mmCIF file of C-alpha atoms in Angstrom:
data_model
loop_
_atom_site.group_PDB
_atom_site.id
_atom_site.type_symbol
_atom_site.label_atom_id
_atom_site.label_comp_id
_atom_site.label_asym_id
_atom_site.label_seq_id
_atom_site.Cartn_x
_atom_site.Cartn_y
_atom_site.Cartn_z
ATOM 1 C CA ILE W 1 88.882 109.708 111.367
ATOM 2 C CA ARG W 2 88.983 108.501 114.944
ATOM 3 C CA PHE W 3 86.508 109.038 117.805
ATOM 4 C CA GLU W 4 87.792 110.457 121.042
ATOM 5 C CA ASP W 5 84.572 110.005 123.070
ATOM 6 C CA PRO W 6 84.542 106.413 124.471
ATOM 7 C CA LYS W 7 80.783 106.179 123.953
ATOM 8 C CA SER W 8 81.387 106.551 120.200
ATOM 9 C CA TYR W 9 83.259 103.209 120.082
ATOM 10 C CA SER W 10 80.076 101.397 120.889
ATOM 11 C CA CYS W 11 78.591 102.290 117.599
ATOM 12 C CA PHE W 12 79.242 98.961 116.097
ATOM 13 C CA SER W 13 79.192 96.943 119.265
ATOM 14 C CA SER W 14 76.482 94.460 118.110
ATOM 15 C CA ALA W 15 77.060 94.971 114.426
ATOM 16 C CA THR W 16 80.680 93.696 114.780
ATOM 17 C CA GLY W 17 79.764 91.030 117.229
ATOM 18 C CA CYS W 18 79.354 89.239 113.817
ATOM 19 C CA ALA W 19 77.960 85.905 115.084
ATOM 20 C CA SER W 20 74.450 86.670 114.097
ATOM 21 C CA ILE W 21 75.476 88.416 110.887
ATOM 22 C CA ARG W 22 77.888 85.631 109.944
ATOM 23 C CA ALA W 23 74.951 83.166 110.095
ATOM 24 C CA ALA W 24 72.918 85.302 107.714
ATOM 25 C CA PRO W 25 73.425 83.293 104.416
ATOM 26 C CA SER W 26 71.765 80.151 105.914
ATOM 27 C CA THR W 27 68.042 80.943 105.913
ATOM 28 C CA PRO W 28 65.783 83.837 105.051
ATOM 29 C CA SER W 29 64.543 84.262 108.576
ATOM 30 C CA ILE W 30 68.105 84.408 109.984
ATOM 31 C CA SER W 31 69.074 86.705 107.214
ATOM 32 C CA LYS W 32 66.266 89.102 107.963
ATOM 33 C CA THR W 33 66.933 89.013 111.700
ATOM 34 C CA ALA W 34 70.651 89.702 111.270
ATOM 35 C CA ALA W 35 69.892 92.563 108.848
ATOM 36 C CA ASP W 36 67.331 94.044 111.286
ATOM 37 C CA ASN W 37 69.920 93.810 114.050
ATOM 38 C CA VAL W 38 72.407 95.698 112.135
ATOM 39 C CA LYS W 39 69.843 98.304 111.125
ATOM 40 C CA ARG W 40 68.833 98.652 114.784
ATOM 41 C CA THR W 41 72.410 99.141 115.908
ATOM 42 C CA ILE W 42 73.011 101.703 113.191
ATOM 43 C CA ASP W 43 69.898 103.591 114.127
ATOM 44 C CA GLU W 44 71.158 103.794 117.753
ATOM 45 C CA ILE W 45 74.409 105.518 116.880
ATOM 46 C CA ASP W 46 74.540 108.966 118.505
ATOM 47 C CA MET W 47 75.508 111.122 115.479
ATOM 48 C CA GLY W 48 75.847 114.071 117.869
ATOM 49 C CA LEU W 49 79.337 112.626 118.566
ATOM 50 C CA LEU W 50 80.355 113.519 115.049
ATOM 51 C CA ASP W 51 80.758 116.966 113.616
ATOM 52 C CA GLY W 52 82.331 118.676 110.518
ATOM 53 C CA ASP W 53 84.066 116.196 108.128
ATOM 54 C CA ALA W 54 83.478 113.181 110.299
ATOM 55 C CA HIS W 55 79.673 113.784 110.180
ATOM 56 C CA THR W 56 79.790 114.022 106.367
ATOM 57 C CA VAL W 57 81.889 110.875 106.046
ATOM 58 C CA TRP W 58 79.629 109.038 108.404
ATOM 59 C CA MET W 59 76.594 109.927 106.463
ATOM 60 C CA ASP W 60 78.167 108.383 103.362
ATOM 61 C CA HIS W 61 78.890 105.120 105.300
ATOM 62 C CA LEU W 62 75.426 105.202 106.788
ATOM 63 C CA LYS W 63 73.766 105.306 103.316
ATOM 64 C CA GLU W 64 75.760 102.297 102.144
ATOM 65 C CA LEU W 65 75.242 100.362 105.498
ATOM 66 C CA ASN W 66 71.440 100.931 105.297
ATOM 67 C CA ALA W 67 71.375 99.795 101.566
ATOM 68 C CA ALA W 68 73.344 96.719 102.281
ATOM 69 C CA SER W 69 71.341 95.708 105.341
ATOM 70 C CA GLU W 70 68.108 96.400 103.483
ATOM 71 C CA SER W 71 69.286 94.130 100.609
ATOM 72 C CA LEU W 72 70.079 91.356 103.120
ATOM 73 C CA SER W 73 66.703 91.778 104.729
ATOM 74 C CA ARG W 74 64.864 91.491 101.403
ATOM 75 C CA ALA W 75 66.919 88.507 100.070
ATOM 76 C CA SER W 76 64.807 85.444 99.814
ATOM 77 C CA GLU W 77 67.056 83.082 97.865
ATOM 78 C CA LEU W 78 70.270 81.555 99.295
ATOM 79 C CA ALA W 79 72.377 83.004 96.439
ATOM 80 C CA SER W 80 70.980 86.524 96.816
ATOM 81 C CA GLN W 81 71.355 86.331 100.685
ATOM 82 C CA ARG W 82 74.998 85.482 100.223
ATOM 83 C CA GLU W 83 75.650 88.334 97.818
ATOM 84 C CA ALA W 84 73.840 90.791 100.106
ATOM 85 C CA PHE W 85 75.783 89.419 103.069
ATOM 86 C CA HIS W 86 78.950 89.912 101.124
ATOM 87 C CA GLN W 87 78.041 93.509 100.383
ATOM 88 C CA LEU W 88 77.213 94.135 103.969
ATOM 89 C CA SER W 89 80.559 92.587 105.128
ATOM 90 C CA GLN W 90 82.508 94.739 102.720
ATOM 91 C CA GLN W 91 80.786 97.963 103.918
ATOM 92 C CA LEU W 92 81.089 97.066 107.572
ATOM 93 C CA ALA W 93 84.880 96.433 107.009
ATOM 94 C CA LYS W 94 85.225 99.792 105.246
ATOM 95 C CA THR W 95 83.320 101.683 107.890
ATOM 96 C CA ILE W 96 85.308 100.010 110.803
ATOM 97 C CA ARG W 97 88.518 100.965 109.042
ATOM 98 C CA THR W 98 87.318 104.565 108.902
ATOM 99 C CA PHE W 99 85.562 104.604 112.347
ATOM 100 C CA PRO W 100 87.533 102.119 114.444
ATOM 101 C CA VAL W 101 85.888 100.166 117.243
ATOM 102 C CA ARG W 102 87.430 98.958 120.479
ATOM 103 C CA GLN W 103 86.855 95.253 120.039
ATOM 104 C CA LEU W 104 89.051 93.197 117.767
ATOM 105 C CA VAL W 105 87.349 92.048 114.673
ATOM 106 C CA TYR W 106 88.857 89.602 112.097
ATOM 107 C CA GLN W 107 88.399 90.068 108.370
ATOM 108 C CA ALA W 108 88.307 86.616 106.899
ATOM 109 C CA PHE W 109 88.528 85.657 103.246
ATOM 110 C CA CYS W 110 87.232 82.635 101.317
ATOM 111 C CA PRO W 111 88.985 82.317 97.902
ATOM 112 C CA MET W 112 86.342 79.788 96.672
ATOM 113 C CA ALA W 113 83.169 81.904 97.249
ATOM 114 C CA PHE W 114 81.347 83.103 94.274
ATOM 115 C CA ASP W 115 82.801 80.803 91.739
ATOM 116 C CA ASP W 116 86.490 81.464 92.858
ATOM 117 C CA ALA W 117 86.087 85.231 92.822
ATOM 118 C CA GLY W 118 86.416 85.201 96.609
ATOM 119 C CA ALA W 119 84.645 87.018 99.400
ATOM 120 C CA ILE W 120 85.289 88.516 102.847
ATOM 121 C CA TRP W 121 83.270 88.402 106.050
ATOM 122 C CA LEU W 122 83.950 89.667 109.547
ATOM 123 C CA GLN W 123 84.044 87.521 112.651
ATOM 124 C CA PRO W 124 84.946 88.013 116.340
ATOM 125 C CA GLU W 125 87.361 85.073 116.629
ATOM 126 C CA GLU W 126 90.461 83.994 114.760
ATOM 127 C CA GLU W 127 89.336 80.493 113.981
ATOM 128 C CA ILE W 128 87.769 80.411 110.525
ATOM 129 C CA THR W 129 83.988 79.804 110.305
ATOM 130 C CA ASN W 130 83.070 80.233 106.768
ATOM 131 C CA PRO W 131 79.459 81.461 106.207
ATOM 132 C CA TYR W 132 79.512 81.040 102.379
ATOM 133 C CA PHE W 133 79.636 77.164 102.314
ATOM 134 C CA GLY W 134 77.765 76.353 105.532
ATOM 135 C CA ASN W 135 78.592 72.945 106.858
ATOM 136 C CA MET W 136 80.233 71.795 103.627
ATOM 137 C CA MET W 137 83.467 73.716 104.176
ATOM 138 C CA PRO W 138 83.356 75.666 107.509
ATOM 139 C CA GLY W 139 87.150 75.976 107.763
ATOM 140 C CA CYS W 140 87.750 77.220 104.240
ATOM 141 C CA GLY W 141 89.446 80.627 104.258
ATOM 142 C CA GLU W 142 92.018 82.664 105.986
ATOM 143 C CA ILE W 143 92.286 85.707 108.165
ATOM 144 C CA GLN W 144 93.359 88.638 106.012
ATOM 145 C CA GLN W 145 93.288 91.499 108.526
ATOM 146 C CA THR W 146 92.315 92.493 111.954
ATOM 147 C CA LEU W 147 90.208 95.615 112.444
ATOM 148 C CA GLY W 148 89.273 97.577 115.419
ATOM 149 C CA ALA W 149 91.384 97.430 118.626
ATOM 150 C CA ILE W 150 94.566 96.287 116.910
ATOM 151 C CA GLU W 151 94.963 96.929 113.180
ATOM 152 C CA THR W 152 97.401 94.423 111.623
ATOM 153 C CA GLU W 153 97.731 92.821 108.277
ATOM 154 C CA LYS W 154 98.910 89.359 107.358
ATOM 155 C CA LYS W 155 101.424 89.283 104.507
ATOM 156 C CA ASP W 156 103.147 85.988 103.502
ATOM 157 C CA GLY W 157 101.763 84.383 106.637
ATOM 158 C CA HIS W 158 103.282 86.922 109.081
ATOM 159 C CA GLU W 159 101.490 89.651 110.891
ATOM 160 C CA GLN W 160 102.655 93.219 110.064
ATOM 161 C CA ARG W 161 101.975 95.773 112.724
#
């Protein structure tokens, strides 16, 4: 599903800015502020730009985005904030793949997060800034994929277009 109306590309303009969202796992107040910003951005989306199947698909994404941002907003412990942040990151990535945005967004991956289960996050720049380990390991991870303006995937260290 792709939007044709240029206004529709703005739907994740601040949500995919990612800087405030990426900081979310550090403190409860930052976590709540980031979640509130996502919720506000989602609420501002003009659903009149969507009709038919696109509207139905959007409503499914909206439900998941709201649930994830609400979980992040309510999280009070660092571990629960990071889990909620991971869920929100996964849903934002899924939504951006379905409803592309104009700006380039990097999907990064940390293989050590959650006891080596790994976790993704979204960020606006290519240089890794890992939100899961704070100042301990800010460069841990790799860019897995780009979303939005240019969709590419890294395989064996090479970009595939």
